[in-house]
Tab-separated table of C-alpha atoms in Angstrom:
chain	number	residue	atom	x	y	z
A	147	MET	CA	-55.190	213.946	70.098
A	148	THR	CA	-57.879	211.540	70.020
A	149	ILE	CA	-57.928	209.448	66.945
A	150	GLN	CA	-61.419	208.833	65.632
A	151	ARG	CA	-61.853	205.368	64.329
A	152	ARG	CA	-63.674	205.078	61.006
A	153	GLY	CA	-65.773	202.064	60.413
A	154	ASN	CA	-65.655	200.111	57.210
A	155	PRO	CA	-67.639	201.752	54.373
A	156	LYS	CA	-71.230	200.502	54.375
A	157	VAL	CA	-71.815	198.180	51.455
A	158	PRO	CA	-75.187	198.658	49.781
A	159	ASP	CA	-77.685	195.941	50.616
A	160	ALA	CA	-78.271	194.061	47.378
A	161	ASN	CA	-81.478	192.621	48.692
A	162	GLY	CA	-82.767	196.078	49.539
A	163	ILE	CA	-81.977	197.394	46.081
A	164	GLU	CA	-83.773	194.488	44.482
A	165	LYS	CA	-86.777	195.106	46.695
A	166	LYS	CA	-86.828	198.782	45.717
A	167	ILE	CA	-86.604	197.875	42.040
A	168	LYS	CA	-89.462	195.448	42.393
A	169	ARG	CA	-91.474	198.008	44.359
A	170	GLY	CA	-90.839	200.603	41.652
A	171	ASN	CA	-91.842	198.211	38.925
A	172	ALA	CA	-94.985	197.309	40.825
A	173	LEU	CA	-95.868	200.966	41.265
A	174	ARG	CA	-95.291	201.640	37.566
A	175	GLN	CA	-97.402	198.623	36.587
A	176	ALA	CA	-100.174	199.722	38.920
A	177	SER	CA	-100.012	203.202	37.444
A	178	ALA	CA	-100.041	201.822	33.906
A	179	TRP	CA	-103.003	199.606	34.774
A	180	ARG	CA	-104.862	202.582	36.181
A	181	VAL	CA	-104.174	204.520	32.975
A	182	SER	CA	-105.109	201.533	30.809
A	183	ARG	CA	-108.228	200.883	32.841
A	184	GLY	CA	-109.156	204.531	32.561
A	185	SER	CA	-108.626	204.494	28.784
A	186	LEU	CA	-110.688	201.328	28.458
A	187	LEU	CA	-113.460	202.897	30.483
A	188	VAL	CA	-113.433	205.933	28.187
A	189	VAL	CA	-113.673	203.666	25.108
A	190	VAL	CA	-116.540	201.658	26.606
A	191	VAL	CA	-118.430	204.814	27.542
A	192	ALA	CA	-117.838	206.284	24.069
A	193	MET	CA	-119.116	203.108	22.398
A	194	ALA	CA	-122.193	203.147	24.616
A	195	VAL	CA	-122.878	206.771	23.704
A	196	VAL	CA	-122.454	206.077	19.968
A	197	GLY	CA	-124.706	203.026	20.214
A	198	THR	CA	-127.376	204.999	22.032
A	199	LEU	CA	-127.248	207.841	19.505
A	200	THR	CA	-127.463	205.357	16.614
A	201	TRP	CA	-130.495	203.694	18.167
A	202	LEU	CA	-132.144	207.051	18.772
A	203	TYR	CA	-131.479	208.054	15.143
A	204	LEU	CA	-132.930	204.846	13.746
A	205	ALA	CA	-135.965	205.105	15.995
A	206	SER	CA	-136.531	208.792	15.400
A	207	GLY	CA	-139.000	208.330	12.526
A	208	ASP	CA	-136.855	209.769	9.730
A	209	PRO	CA	-139.201	210.459	6.781
A	210	TYR	CA	-137.068	208.346	4.448
A	211	THR	CA	-136.980	205.290	6.691
A	212	THR	CA	-138.472	202.276	4.896
A	213	GLU	CA	-142.091	201.415	5.672
A	214	THR	CA	-143.030	197.774	5.223
A	215	LEU	CA	-146.341	197.470	3.383
A	216	VAL	CA	-146.558	193.690	3.704
A	217	ARG	CA	-144.344	191.391	5.758
A	218	GLN	CA	-143.400	187.859	4.774
A	219	ALA	CA	-145.182	186.345	7.789
A	220	GLU	CA	-148.501	188.012	6.940
A	221	VAL	CA	-151.129	186.232	4.865
A	222	VAL	CA	-153.007	188.695	2.648
A	223	ALA	CA	-156.258	186.825	2.086
A	224	GLN	CA	-157.985	189.805	0.450
A	225	THR	CA	-156.176	191.991	-2.050
A	226	ARG	CA	-154.570	194.943	-0.292
A	227	VAL	CA	-154.559	198.060	-2.497
A	228	TYR	CA	-152.513	201.255	-2.121
A	229	THR	CA	-153.704	204.011	-4.455
A	230	VAL	CA	-151.276	206.621	-5.815
A	231	ASP	CA	-151.719	209.493	-8.272
A	232	CYS	CA	-151.104	208.544	-11.893
A	233	SER	CA	-148.068	210.048	-13.589
A	234	GLU	CA	-148.155	211.725	-16.986
A	235	ASP	CA	-146.259	208.855	-18.622
A	236	TYR	CA	-149.420	207.402	-20.138
A	237	GLU	CA	-150.101	210.649	-22.011
A	238	ASN	CA	-147.101	209.876	-24.226
A	239	TYR	CA	-148.748	206.738	-25.591
A	240	LYS	CA	-151.981	205.886	-27.341
A	241	ARG	CA	-154.755	205.470	-24.802
A	242	TYR	CA	-156.927	202.361	-24.775
A	243	PRO	CA	-160.329	202.889	-23.128
A	244	GLY	CA	-161.117	200.165	-20.625
A	245	CYS	CA	-157.435	199.395	-20.092
A	246	THR	CA	-155.076	202.403	-19.902
A	247	PRO	CA	-154.701	203.281	-16.198
A	248	GLN	CA	-157.268	205.758	-14.904
A	249	THR	CA	-156.585	204.860	-11.290
A	250	CYS	CA	-152.997	204.020	-10.411
A	251	GLY	CA	-151.523	202.186	-7.490
A	252	ARG	CA	-149.927	199.042	-6.169
A	253	ALA	CA	-151.485	195.933	-4.644
A	254	VAL	CA	-150.590	192.652	-2.965
A	255	THR	CA	-152.483	189.367	-2.640
A	256	ASP	CA	-151.708	185.894	-1.303
A	257	ASN	CA	-154.995	184.493	-2.591
A	258	SER	CA	-154.441	184.074	-6.348
A	259	VAL	CA	-151.690	181.439	-6.395
A	260	THR	CA	-151.260	178.650	-3.858
A	261	ARG	CA	-147.973	177.912	-2.149
A	262	GLU	CA	-147.944	174.470	-3.780
A	263	GLU	CA	-148.313	176.016	-7.242
A	264	ALA	CA	-145.511	178.468	-6.463
A	265	MET	CA	-143.252	175.584	-5.415
A	266	ALA	CA	-144.051	173.700	-8.632
A	267	LEU	CA	-143.152	176.775	-10.701
A	268	ARG	CA	-139.969	177.208	-8.699
A	269	ARG	CA	-138.950	173.627	-9.504
A	270	LEU	CA	-139.609	174.403	-13.172
A	271	ALA	CA	-137.316	177.435	-12.923
A	272	GLU	CA	-134.638	175.472	-11.069
A	273	ARG	CA	-134.560	172.784	-13.756
A	274	GLY	CA	-134.314	175.307	-16.571
A	275	LEU	CA	-131.692	177.497	-14.909
A	276	ALA	CA	-129.645	174.440	-13.921
A	277	LEU	CA	-128.819	174.052	-17.628
A	278	ALA	CA	-126.743	177.236	-17.574
A	279	GLY	CA	-127.086	180.417	-15.509
A	280	SER	CA	-125.273	183.721	-15.294
A	281	ASP	CA	-121.697	184.098	-14.041
A	282	GLY	CA	-123.050	186.919	-11.883
A	283	GLY	CA	-125.814	187.066	-9.308
A	284	ALA	CA	-128.857	187.401	-11.593
A	285	SER	CA	-130.096	184.758	-14.047
A	286	ILE	CA	-133.250	184.740	-16.156
A	287	LEU	CA	-135.331	182.140	-17.966
A	288	ASP	CA	-137.930	183.347	-20.472
A	289	LEU	CA	-140.199	180.518	-21.625
A	290	HIS	CA	-141.759	182.787	-24.282
A	291	SER	CA	-138.634	183.811	-26.211
A	292	GLY	CA	-136.449	180.967	-24.936
A	293	ALA	CA	-133.877	183.383	-23.479
A	294	LEU	CA	-131.650	181.765	-20.847
A	295	SER	CA	-128.681	183.310	-19.045
A	296	MET	CA	-125.451	181.500	-19.862
A	297	GLY	CA	-122.209	182.916	-18.493
A	298	LYS	CA	-122.023	186.532	-19.600
A	299	GLN	CA	-124.539	186.173	-22.435
A	300	PHE	CA	-127.890	184.610	-23.340
A	301	VAL	CA	-128.829	181.597	-25.436
A	302	ASN	CA	-132.136	180.337	-26.796
A	303	ILE	CA	-132.915	177.358	-24.595
A	304	TYR	CA	-135.080	175.686	-27.254
A	305	ARG	CA	-132.505	175.946	-30.034
A	306	TYR	CA	-129.442	175.353	-27.853
A	307	PHE	CA	-130.717	172.186	-26.174
A	308	GLY	CA	-133.088	170.997	-28.903
A	309	GLU	CA	-135.024	167.821	-28.136
A	310	GLN	CA	-133.299	167.518	-24.751
A	311	ILE	CA	-135.696	170.180	-23.511
A	312	THR	CA	-138.462	167.562	-23.268
A	313	ASP	CA	-136.427	165.945	-20.483
A	314	VAL	CA	-136.459	169.250	-18.588
A	315	PHE	CA	-140.022	170.563	-19.028
A	316	SER	CA	-143.383	168.849	-19.337
A	317	GLU	CA	-146.807	169.704	-20.730
A	318	GLU	CA	-147.995	170.016	-17.123
A	319	ASP	CA	-145.366	172.720	-16.482
A	320	PHE	CA	-146.678	174.846	-19.335
A	321	ARG	CA	-150.314	174.216	-18.396
A	322	LEU	CA	-149.686	175.424	-14.831
A	323	TYR	CA	-147.772	178.445	-16.127
A	324	ARG	CA	-150.676	179.466	-18.402
A	325	GLU	CA	-153.256	178.942	-15.664
A	326	VAL	CA	-151.348	181.019	-13.121
A	327	ARG	CA	-150.767	183.785	-15.674
A	328	GLY	CA	-154.513	183.895	-16.319
A	329	ARG	CA	-155.300	184.253	-12.623
A	330	ILE	CA	-152.786	187.076	-12.242
A	331	GLN	CA	-154.321	188.849	-15.236
A	332	ALA	CA	-157.777	188.450	-13.698
A	333	VAL	CA	-156.831	189.927	-10.306
A	334	ILE	CA	-155.121	192.903	-11.996
A	335	ALA	CA	-158.219	193.565	-14.112
A	336	GLU	CA	-160.520	193.276	-11.093
A	337	THR	CA	-158.374	195.527	-8.886
A	338	PHE	CA	-157.960	198.300	-11.458
A	339	ASP	CA	-161.501	197.908	-12.873
A	340	LEU	CA	-160.355	196.875	-16.350
A	341	ASP	CA	-161.862	194.776	-19.098
A	342	PRO	CA	-159.643	191.647	-18.852
A	343	SER	CA	-160.085	190.935	-22.564
A	344	LEU	CA	-158.329	194.250	-23.318
A	345	LEU	CA	-155.277	193.369	-21.219
A	346	TYR	CA	-152.506	191.493	-23.020
A	347	LEU	CA	-149.434	189.628	-21.881
A	348	THR	CA	-146.285	191.402	-23.099
A	349	LYS	CA	-142.523	190.969	-23.073
A	350	PRO	CA	-140.332	190.551	-21.211
A	351	THR	CA	-142.082	188.049	-18.964
A	352	PHE	CA	-139.570	185.778	-17.246
A	353	PHE	CA	-138.341	183.773	-14.264
A	354	SER	CA	-135.519	185.310	-12.246
A	355	ARG	CA	-133.011	183.736	-9.893
A	356	ILE	CA	-130.978	186.154	-7.760
A	357	ASN	CA	-128.204	185.416	-5.274
A	358	SER	CA	-125.329	187.298	-3.644
A	359	THR	CA	-122.705	186.526	-6.326
A	360	LEU	CA	-120.947	189.684	-7.514
A	361	ALA	CA	-122.189	191.177	-10.785
A	362	LYS	CA	-120.131	190.287	-13.860
A	363	THR	CA	-122.090	192.325	-16.433
A	364	GLN	CA	-124.691	195.097	-16.356
A	365	HIS	CA	-127.376	192.417	-16.719
A	366	ASP	CA	-126.495	191.275	-13.192
A	367	GLU	CA	-127.099	194.744	-11.726
A	368	TYR	CA	-130.760	194.260	-10.954
A	369	TRP	CA	-130.862	196.681	-7.991
A	370	HIS	CA	-130.940	200.019	-9.838
A	371	PRO	CA	-134.081	202.186	-9.471
A	372	HIS	CA	-136.215	202.193	-12.615
A	373	ILE	CA	-139.655	202.863	-14.068
A	374	ASP	CA	-141.139	200.041	-16.137
A	375	LYS	CA	-143.118	202.289	-18.492
A	376	VAL	CA	-139.929	204.238	-19.248
A	377	THR	CA	-137.717	201.147	-19.582
A	378	TYR	CA	-140.284	199.159	-21.596
A	379	GLY	CA	-142.751	201.450	-23.344
A	380	SER	CA	-145.276	198.658	-23.826
A	381	PHE	CA	-145.756	198.022	-20.083
A	382	ASP	CA	-148.979	199.270	-18.491
A	383	TYR	CA	-149.225	196.874	-15.548
A	384	THR	CA	-146.416	194.895	-13.927
A	385	SER	CA	-146.757	191.912	-11.628
A	386	LEU	CA	-144.393	189.693	-9.693
A	387	LEU	CA	-145.140	186.218	-8.416
A	388	TYR	CA	-142.712	185.253	-5.661
A	389	LEU	CA	-141.488	181.664	-5.526
A	390	SER	CA	-139.389	181.819	-2.337
A	391	ASP	CA	-139.554	183.341	1.129
A	392	TYR	CA	-137.790	186.424	2.451
A	393	GLY	CA	-135.920	185.683	5.684
A	394	MET	CA	-136.028	181.914	5.093
A	395	ASP	CA	-134.703	181.235	1.591
A	396	PHE	CA	-132.820	184.523	1.292
A	397	THR	CA	-132.137	187.868	2.940
A	398	GLY	CA	-132.120	191.188	1.131
A	399	GLY	CA	-134.111	191.005	-2.097
A	400	ARG	CA	-137.117	192.986	-0.864
A	401	PHE	CA	-139.145	194.963	-3.417
A	402	ILE	CA	-138.986	198.697	-2.711
A	403	PHE	CA	-141.336	201.389	-4.031
A	404	MET	CA	-139.420	204.680	-3.935
A	405	ASP	CA	-141.890	207.465	-3.152
A	406	SER	CA	-140.993	211.129	-2.705
A	407	ASN	CA	-141.670	210.936	1.030
A	408	GLY	CA	-140.042	207.581	1.741
A	409	ASN	CA	-139.717	203.954	0.696
A	410	ARG	CA	-142.496	201.347	0.853
A	411	THR	CA	-141.392	197.737	0.914
A	412	VAL	CA	-142.940	194.367	0.076
A	413	GLU	CA	-141.346	191.274	1.609
A	414	PRO	CA	-141.523	188.281	-0.770
A	415	ARG	CA	-143.511	185.200	0.235
A	416	ALA	CA	-143.914	182.084	-1.915
A	417	GLY	CA	-147.239	182.387	-3.747
A	418	ARG	CA	-147.524	186.144	-3.147
A	419	VAL	CA	-148.482	188.330	-6.118
A	420	SER	CA	-147.465	191.988	-6.069
A	421	PHE	CA	-148.701	194.174	-8.940
A	422	PHE	CA	-148.821	197.841	-9.885
A	423	SER	CA	-149.396	200.370	-12.643
A	424	SER	CA	-146.136	200.675	-14.580
A	425	GLY	CA	-145.641	204.462	-14.752
A	426	SER	CA	-143.419	206.877	-12.834
A	427	GLU	CA	-145.847	206.773	-9.921
A	428	ASN	CA	-144.241	203.417	-9.111
A	429	LEU	CA	-140.509	204.058	-9.300
A	430	HIS	CA	-138.961	200.997	-7.688
A	431	ARG	CA	-135.929	198.820	-7.148
A	432	VAL	CA	-135.014	195.425	-5.732
A	433	GLU	CA	-132.799	195.345	-2.674
A	434	GLN	CA	-129.535	193.446	-3.231
A	435	VAL	CA	-129.692	189.835	-2.073
A	436	SER	CA	-127.174	189.299	0.733
A	437	TRP	CA	-127.699	185.588	1.384
A	438	GLY	CA	-129.512	182.658	-0.216
A	439	THR	CA	-131.442	182.574	-3.488
A	440	ARG	CA	-134.529	184.545	-4.493
A	441	TYR	CA	-136.880	183.158	-7.167
A	442	ALA	CA	-139.701	185.094	-8.817
A	443	ILE	CA	-141.628	185.501	-12.073
A	444	THR	CA	-142.143	188.913	-13.634
A	445	VAL	CA	-145.436	188.853	-15.554
A	446	SER	CA	-146.017	191.982	-17.648
A	447	PHE	CA	-149.159	193.318	-19.313
A	448	THR	CA	-149.930	195.896	-21.985
A	449	CYS	CA	-153.039	197.592	-23.319
A	450	ASP	CA	-151.585	197.711	-26.839
A	451	PRO	CA	-152.481	194.567	-28.830
A	452	ALA	CA	-149.545	195.256	-31.146
A	453	HIS	CA	-147.216	194.362	-28.266
A	454	ALA	CA	-149.078	191.233	-27.158
A	455	ILE	CA	-147.267	187.906	-26.853
A	456	SER	CA	-148.666	184.387	-26.688
A	457	ASP	CA	-148.427	181.944	-23.825
A	458	PRO	CA	-145.477	179.563	-24.134
A	459	ALA	CA	-146.073	176.004	-25.275
A	460	MET	CA	-144.125	172.780	-25.128
A	461	PRO	CA	-141.893	172.582	-28.234
A	462	ILE	CA	-142.984	170.068	-30.854
A	463	THR	CA	-140.232	167.531	-31.413
A	464	SER	CA	-139.724	165.394	-34.485
A	465	VAL	CA	-140.548	161.706	-34.145
């Protein structure tokens, strides 16, 4: 019988096992990378598709997309008028021939108030509002009534600060204010073919300062759509004189006319006067300010002499 010799059992090669493990790990990593790379590619493609669709939607001419009537960079040397049909609001009030709107619309001019005058009025507003100001994003200063935002309420700036007010305002401030108001009244009368002597300043007429601070009271919520003739029955014509520049001093804060077939927007420019008939034909709102500070003056006019107010004057102090 031949005896078959058995060799020693073969011991696994540790180095070979380690190589196989490494090779397996490498294959798994490569596979994972391919999966990850594939997933990333899908995400990138999806984002590109979404971006393209968004761009196409925004560029598609949706009827409610905002139309800019006047841009900040434009200079409107001659009054630009946009006529709209008058609403029935005026039928609910006594009519005043030569004043009550017969033709309604909105208009913009950069030729009634100079930029230098607007800057001087802005400095006036800054000095007055520096005395107090709202806790929220909207503060007002009314030189006629003396109303000044303070925290969550209002105070009378003339009574609250007394003789100190002469250190804040000057006779020149009030003279410029009256002169500018007169020019605004004149351009409104000319544009709407009114007798300027039958058009009266009315309340509220005030400076406004708006920034991006969160609203603390309803008085800070300036952005809601409204109709001036409905909110203030005395209003027949509303005007705004802008004292700062959209896109430079602030973003947001554009004035938006809300028409049935879309929005029409005016971009503020220092020295620009925007004015309009105050009825439902000019439903509007102010876009929320997202950055910076927006200054303006709302100057309001009525045809009803019973609602007329006088120009403000420097308080007389005791000697």
